[in-house]
Amino acid sequence: MDRMTGGWVSGGVGVLIFSGSLPATRVAVGGFDPVFLTGARAVIAGVLGFCLLLVFRAKRPAMPDLLLLVAVAIGVVVGFPLLTALALQHMTSAHALVFIGLLPLATAVFGVLRGGERPRPAFWLCALAGAGLVAGFAWARAGGGVATGDLLMLGAVLVCGFGYAEGGRLSRTLGGWQVISWALVLALPVMLAVAVVAAPAGFAAVPLSAWLGLAYVALFSMLIGFIFWYRGLALGGIAAVGQLQLLQPLLGLALAALILGEAVDGAMLAVTVAVVACVAGARSFAGPPALPRSIGPRRDGRGL
């Protein structure tokens, strides 16, 4: 398997895992405050990430890498989880999921600005077409208006795209699981304080479904998914593999229908087919990924 194909396979696994994030978050905010949920999921994942770093004896990142890891933490450990949890208090997970279709474009833009990638012009046409389809779908379903939840989701997409691009750059040299693990560890003290301050007075009234939602977003959305996702970005390129995110809202809609009982109609299926075509086109016209200094296993455990 060549690097590009490996990147798309790894990135696809990450997208599949992330597709359950918003439905799980929607369930979790039914029993937890969004601020506490954001802190708790980061604390759980941060402890696990710290254990991974210890077990595999990962070397400490250099000072320039630490600054970039802080940026990753702001984007994907704090910003995206908090903004989506707040948004899901105002909208269904199905409504929120279609905004995720804008995430590939945000990731690609930050990848170009920060990662030195230069995809072909046709790539941008496919990316814009896919994002436009998803955005138009969301707009139509919202009745042509923009609500508080919509603005929160737009903010979540921007900060997450930035975090994805920065994490993808670092993964070329640090390795995917090291990037998210270090980002979680750096954020751990702050997120622990947030979780303690925002903790509810008691947990007896919290339903089992909310606990399951918390478990999913902490273990899969916050850690395991990123191991596959950042490796995919490092191998296949931030802008190219990032287009797989166009499939995330549609996979998430299927999960929302199964888990939350939300309806999936013909319009959703039509958008699914069109978005898949855009993903295929984006892959065809994506330029080669920026070459890393090293990809693969290392003695120091820094490769994946």
Short mmCIF file of C-alpha atoms in Angstrom, two decimals:
data_model
loop_
_atom_site.label_atom_id
_atom_site.label_comp_id
_atom_site.label_asym_id
_atom_site.label_seq_id
_atom_site.Cartn_x
_atom_site.Cartn_y
_atom_site.Cartn_z
CA MET A 1 0.00 0.00 0.00
CA ASP A 2 1.51 3.36 -1.04
CA ARG A 3 1.57 6.43 1.20
CA MET A 4 -1.38 8.15 -0.48
CA THR A 5 -3.63 5.08 -0.29
CA GLY A 6 -2.55 4.44 3.30
CA GLY A 7 -3.42 8.01 4.14
CA TRP A 8 -6.91 7.70 2.71
CA VAL A 9 -7.55 4.39 4.48
CA SER A 10 -6.35 5.70 7.84
CA GLY A 11 -8.23 8.96 7.35
CA GLY A 12 -11.38 7.05 6.44
CA VAL A 13 -11.27 5.09 9.69
CA GLY A 14 -10.88 8.37 11.57
CA VAL A 15 -13.88 9.89 9.77
CA LEU A 16 -16.00 6.84 10.55
CA ILE A 17 -15.18 7.22 14.24
CA PHE A 18 -15.79 10.98 14.19
CA SER A 19 -19.18 10.46 12.53
CA GLY A 20 -20.59 9.34 15.85
CA SER A 21 -19.27 12.37 17.74
CA LEU A 22 -22.20 14.76 17.34
CA PRO A 23 -24.93 12.15 17.97
CA ALA A 24 -23.00 11.04 21.07
CA THR A 25 -22.54 14.66 22.18
CA ARG A 26 -26.25 15.31 21.66
CA VAL A 27 -27.02 12.39 23.96
CA ALA A 28 -24.42 13.48 26.52
CA VAL A 29 -25.71 17.08 26.83
CA GLY A 30 -29.04 15.57 27.81
CA GLY A 31 -27.48 14.82 31.18
CA PHE A 32 -24.38 17.00 31.45
CA ASP A 33 -23.65 20.72 31.24
CA PRO A 34 -21.70 21.48 28.00
CA VAL A 35 -18.79 23.04 29.90
CA PHE A 36 -18.47 20.06 32.24
CA LEU A 37 -18.78 17.67 29.29
CA THR A 38 -15.95 19.46 27.48
CA GLY A 39 -13.70 19.28 30.53
CA ALA A 40 -14.58 15.70 31.47
CA ARG A 41 -14.01 14.23 28.01
CA ALA A 42 -10.63 15.98 27.78
CA VAL A 43 -9.58 14.77 31.24
CA ILE A 44 -10.44 11.14 30.50
CA ALA A 45 -8.69 11.21 27.14
CA GLY A 46 -5.77 13.17 28.60
CA VAL A 47 -5.09 10.55 31.27
CA LEU A 48 -5.17 7.81 28.62
CA GLY A 49 -2.91 9.85 26.34
CA PHE A 50 -0.44 10.35 29.19
CA CYS A 51 -0.39 6.58 29.77
CA LEU A 52 0.32 5.98 26.07
CA LEU A 53 3.23 8.40 26.16
CA LEU A 54 4.67 6.66 29.22
CA VAL A 55 4.21 3.10 27.96
CA PHE A 56 5.79 3.79 24.57
CA ARG A 57 8.43 6.14 26.05
CA ALA A 58 7.71 8.91 23.60
CA LYS A 59 10.30 11.68 23.59
CA ARG A 60 9.26 15.15 24.63
CA PRO A 61 8.52 17.44 21.70
CA ALA A 62 10.86 20.34 20.96
CA MET A 63 9.87 23.84 22.07
CA PRO A 64 8.60 24.92 18.60
CA ASP A 65 6.45 21.78 18.52
CA LEU A 66 5.05 22.57 21.96
CA LEU A 67 3.72 25.89 20.69
CA LEU A 68 2.00 24.14 17.79
CA LEU A 69 0.61 21.50 20.15
CA VAL A 70 -1.00 24.27 22.19
CA ALA A 71 -2.68 25.45 18.98
CA VAL A 72 -3.92 21.90 18.34
CA ALA A 73 -5.28 21.71 21.89
CA ILE A 74 -7.12 25.02 21.50
CA GLY A 75 -8.72 23.81 18.28
CA VAL A 76 -9.67 20.18 18.88
CA VAL A 77 -9.47 19.64 22.65
CA VAL A 78 -11.20 22.83 23.80
CA GLY A 79 -12.76 24.83 20.95
CA PHE A 80 -14.59 22.25 18.85
CA PRO A 81 -15.96 20.13 21.74
CA LEU A 82 -17.20 23.18 23.64
CA LEU A 83 -18.78 24.98 20.68
CA THR A 84 -20.52 21.85 19.39
CA ALA A 85 -21.82 20.97 22.86
CA LEU A 86 -23.25 24.49 23.18
CA ALA A 87 -24.71 24.34 19.66
CA LEU A 88 -26.44 21.04 20.33
CA GLN A 89 -28.48 22.72 23.04
CA HIS A 90 -30.16 24.71 20.23
CA MET A 91 -30.42 22.16 17.39
CA THR A 92 -30.65 18.48 16.60
CA SER A 93 -27.56 16.46 15.81
CA ALA A 94 -28.81 16.02 12.23
CA HIS A 95 -28.92 19.79 11.76
CA ALA A 96 -25.47 20.21 13.32
CA LEU A 97 -23.95 17.39 11.29
CA VAL A 98 -24.47 19.07 7.94
CA PHE A 99 -22.23 21.93 9.05
CA ILE A 100 -19.39 19.43 9.35
CA GLY A 101 -19.46 19.36 5.55
CA LEU A 102 -17.70 22.75 5.70
CA LEU A 103 -14.84 21.26 7.71
CA PRO A 104 -12.86 19.89 4.73
CA LEU A 105 -12.75 23.35 3.18
CA ALA A 106 -11.60 24.91 6.45
CA THR A 107 -8.95 22.20 6.86
CA ALA A 108 -7.76 22.64 3.28
CA VAL A 109 -7.49 26.42 3.62
CA PHE A 110 -5.46 26.15 6.81
CA GLY A 111 -3.41 23.38 5.20
CA VAL A 112 -2.51 25.70 2.34
CA LEU A 113 -1.81 28.65 4.65
CA ARG A 114 0.13 26.69 7.27
CA GLY A 115 1.18 23.40 5.68
CA GLY A 116 2.68 24.58 2.41
CA GLU A 117 0.36 22.46 0.26
CA ARG A 118 -0.67 23.59 -3.22
CA PRO A 119 -3.56 21.55 -4.66
CA ARG A 120 -4.67 22.14 -8.26
CA PRO A 121 -7.42 24.71 -9.02
CA ALA A 122 -9.85 21.90 -9.88
CA PHE A 123 -9.41 20.61 -6.33
CA TRP A 124 -10.81 23.87 -5.00
CA LEU A 125 -13.78 23.65 -7.35
CA CYS A 126 -14.63 20.18 -6.02
CA ALA A 127 -14.09 21.28 -2.41
CA LEU A 128 -16.26 24.37 -2.83
CA ALA A 129 -18.95 22.37 -4.61
CA GLY A 130 -19.07 19.79 -1.83
CA ALA A 131 -19.09 22.43 0.89
CA GLY A 132 -21.75 24.40 -0.99
CA LEU A 133 -23.99 21.35 -1.23
CA VAL A 134 -23.79 20.71 2.48
CA ALA A 135 -24.17 24.38 3.41
CA GLY A 136 -27.16 24.76 1.09
CA PHE A 137 -28.76 21.68 2.58
CA ALA A 138 -28.30 23.09 6.08
CA TRP A 139 -29.65 26.49 5.02
CA ALA A 140 -32.76 24.98 3.44
CA ARG A 141 -33.46 22.81 6.46
CA ALA A 142 -33.08 25.83 8.72
CA GLY A 143 -35.76 27.67 6.75
CA GLY A 144 -33.32 30.18 5.29
CA GLY A 145 -32.37 31.64 8.66
CA VAL A 146 -29.28 31.75 10.85
CA ALA A 147 -29.70 30.95 14.53
CA THR A 148 -27.40 30.88 17.55
CA GLY A 149 -26.68 27.20 17.03
CA ASP A 150 -25.68 27.86 13.41
CA LEU A 151 -23.15 30.50 14.45
CA LEU A 152 -21.72 28.21 17.12
CA MET A 153 -21.30 25.42 14.57
CA LEU A 154 -19.57 27.76 12.14
CA GLY A 155 -17.15 28.75 14.88
CA ALA A 156 -16.60 25.09 15.72
CA VAL A 157 -15.77 24.32 12.08
CA LEU A 158 -13.19 27.11 11.92
CA VAL A 159 -11.32 26.19 15.09
CA CYS A 160 -11.45 22.48 14.25
CA GLY A 161 -10.11 23.07 10.73
CA PHE A 162 -7.20 24.98 12.23
CA GLY A 163 -6.54 22.22 14.77
CA TYR A 164 -6.72 19.52 12.10
CA ALA A 165 -4.25 21.34 9.85
CA GLU A 166 -1.77 22.03 12.65
CA GLY A 167 -2.07 18.46 13.89
CA GLY A 168 -1.57 17.12 10.38
CA ARG A 169 1.66 19.10 10.02
CA LEU A 170 3.02 17.86 13.33
CA SER A 171 2.02 14.27 12.58
CA ARG A 172 4.54 14.20 9.74
CA THR A 173 7.34 14.29 12.29
CA LEU A 174 5.84 13.37 15.68
CA GLY A 175 3.38 10.67 14.64
CA GLY A 176 -0.42 10.79 14.86
CA TRP A 177 -0.98 9.34 18.31
CA GLN A 178 1.82 11.43 19.81
CA VAL A 179 0.28 14.67 18.52
CA ILE A 180 -3.14 14.17 20.07
CA SER A 181 -1.66 12.63 23.24
CA TRP A 182 0.67 15.58 23.84
CA ALA A 183 -2.09 18.07 23.04
CA LEU A 184 -4.36 16.37 25.57
CA VAL A 185 -1.63 16.27 28.22
CA LEU A 186 -0.85 19.97 27.75
CA ALA A 187 -4.53 20.82 28.17
CA LEU A 188 -5.06 18.40 31.09
CA PRO A 189 -4.43 20.78 34.03
CA VAL A 190 -6.78 23.44 32.65
CA MET A 191 -9.46 20.97 31.62
CA LEU A 192 -9.32 19.23 35.01
CA ALA A 193 -9.97 22.57 36.71
CA VAL A 194 -12.84 23.25 34.29
CA ALA A 195 -14.39 19.86 34.97
CA VAL A 196 -14.15 20.32 38.74
CA VAL A 197 -15.64 23.82 38.71
CA ALA A 198 -18.46 22.89 36.30
CA ALA A 199 -19.25 19.52 37.89
CA PRO A 200 -22.90 19.01 38.83
CA ALA A 201 -23.90 18.83 42.48
CA GLY A 202 -24.67 15.14 42.07
CA PHE A 203 -24.54 12.45 39.41
CA ALA A 204 -27.43 10.27 40.56
CA ALA A 205 -29.89 11.91 38.16
CA VAL A 206 -27.62 11.58 35.12
CA PRO A 207 -29.13 8.98 32.75
CA LEU A 208 -27.11 6.02 31.48
CA SER A 209 -27.37 7.35 27.91
CA ALA A 210 -25.47 10.52 28.92
CA TRP A 211 -22.70 8.42 30.49
CA LEU A 212 -22.43 6.35 27.31
CA GLY A 213 -22.27 9.53 25.25
CA LEU A 214 -19.48 10.84 27.46
CA ALA A 215 -17.59 7.56 27.15
CA TYR A 216 -17.76 7.66 23.36
CA VAL A 217 -16.63 11.25 22.94
CA ALA A 218 -13.84 10.79 25.49
CA LEU A 219 -12.42 7.50 24.19
CA PHE A 220 -13.20 7.57 20.47
CA SER A 221 -13.83 11.18 19.45
CA MET A 222 -11.09 12.64 21.62
CA LEU A 223 -8.32 10.04 21.25
CA ILE A 224 -8.73 6.91 19.12
CA GLY A 225 -10.22 8.73 16.14
CA PHE A 226 -7.34 11.22 16.10
CA ILE A 227 -4.75 8.43 16.04
CA PHE A 228 -6.10 7.34 12.65
CA TRP A 229 -7.02 10.83 11.44
CA TYR A 230 -3.70 12.59 12.02
CA ARG A 231 -1.80 9.67 10.51
CA GLY A 232 -4.04 9.90 7.46
CA LEU A 233 -3.36 13.63 7.11
CA ALA A 234 0.38 13.07 7.46
CA LEU A 235 0.51 10.30 4.85
CA GLY A 236 -1.98 11.54 2.28
CA GLY A 237 -1.85 15.31 2.67
CA ILE A 238 -3.96 17.70 4.72
CA ALA A 239 -5.96 19.18 1.85
CA ALA A 240 -6.55 15.87 0.02
CA VAL A 241 -7.41 13.51 2.89
CA GLY A 242 -9.29 16.33 4.60
CA GLN A 243 -11.97 16.01 1.91
CA LEU A 244 -13.05 12.70 3.46
CA GLN A 245 -14.72 14.84 6.09
CA LEU A 246 -17.42 15.58 3.51
CA LEU A 247 -18.66 12.06 4.22
CA GLN A 248 -18.81 12.64 7.98
CA PRO A 249 -22.15 14.47 8.17
CA LEU A 250 -23.80 11.85 6.01
CA LEU A 251 -22.42 8.93 7.99
CA GLY A 252 -23.43 10.81 11.12
CA LEU A 253 -26.97 11.24 9.82
CA ALA A 254 -27.24 7.47 9.46
CA LEU A 255 -26.03 7.03 13.02
CA ALA A 256 -28.41 9.74 14.24
CA ALA A 257 -31.28 7.88 12.63
CA LEU A 258 -30.26 4.62 14.29
CA ILE A 259 -29.38 6.05 17.71
CA LEU A 260 -31.71 9.03 18.07
CA GLY A 261 -34.52 8.00 15.74
CA GLU A 262 -34.14 11.04 13.48
CA ALA A 263 -35.62 10.74 9.99
CA VAL A 264 -33.43 10.41 6.87
CA ASP A 265 -35.30 11.41 3.70
CA GLY A 266 -34.65 11.41 -0.04
CA ALA A 267 -32.99 14.82 -0.01
CA MET A 268 -30.36 13.57 2.43
CA LEU A 269 -29.65 10.58 0.20
CA ALA A 270 -29.34 12.84 -2.86
CA VAL A 271 -26.84 15.05 -1.05
CA THR A 272 -24.93 11.94 -0.03
CA VAL A 273 -24.42 10.86 -3.66
CA ALA A 274 -23.41 14.36 -4.75
CA VAL A 275 -20.94 14.78 -1.90
CA VAL A 276 -19.33 11.42 -2.60
CA ALA A 277 -18.78 12.61 -6.18
CA CYS A 278 -17.10 15.76 -4.86
CA VAL A 279 -14.84 13.70 -2.61
CA ALA A 280 -13.81 11.54 -5.56
CA GLY A 281 -13.09 14.62 -7.64
CA ALA A 282 -11.09 16.25 -4.86
CA ARG A 283 -8.92 13.17 -4.55
CA SER A 284 -8.28 13.11 -8.30
CA PHE A 285 -7.13 16.72 -8.43
CA ALA A 286 -5.28 16.94 -5.12
CA GLY A 287 -1.58 17.64 -5.44
CA PRO A 288 1.03 15.39 -3.84
CA PRO A 289 1.31 15.76 -0.06
CA ALA A 290 4.23 17.63 1.42
CA LEU A 291 6.90 15.06 2.22
CA PRO A 292 7.61 14.46 5.90
CA ARG A 293 11.08 14.13 7.31
CA SER A 294 10.13 10.63 8.40
CA ILE A 295 7.04 8.42 8.50
CA GLY A 296 6.97 4.99 10.05
CA PRO A 297 8.00 3.19 13.22
CA ARG A 298 11.02 4.42 15.14
CA ARG A 299 12.97 3.05 18.03
CA ASP A 300 11.93 5.94 20.19
CA GLY A 301 8.27 5.16 19.60
CA ARG A 302 7.59 8.42 17.76
CA GLY A 303 6.27 6.75 14.62
CA LEU A 304 2.92 5.01 14.48
#
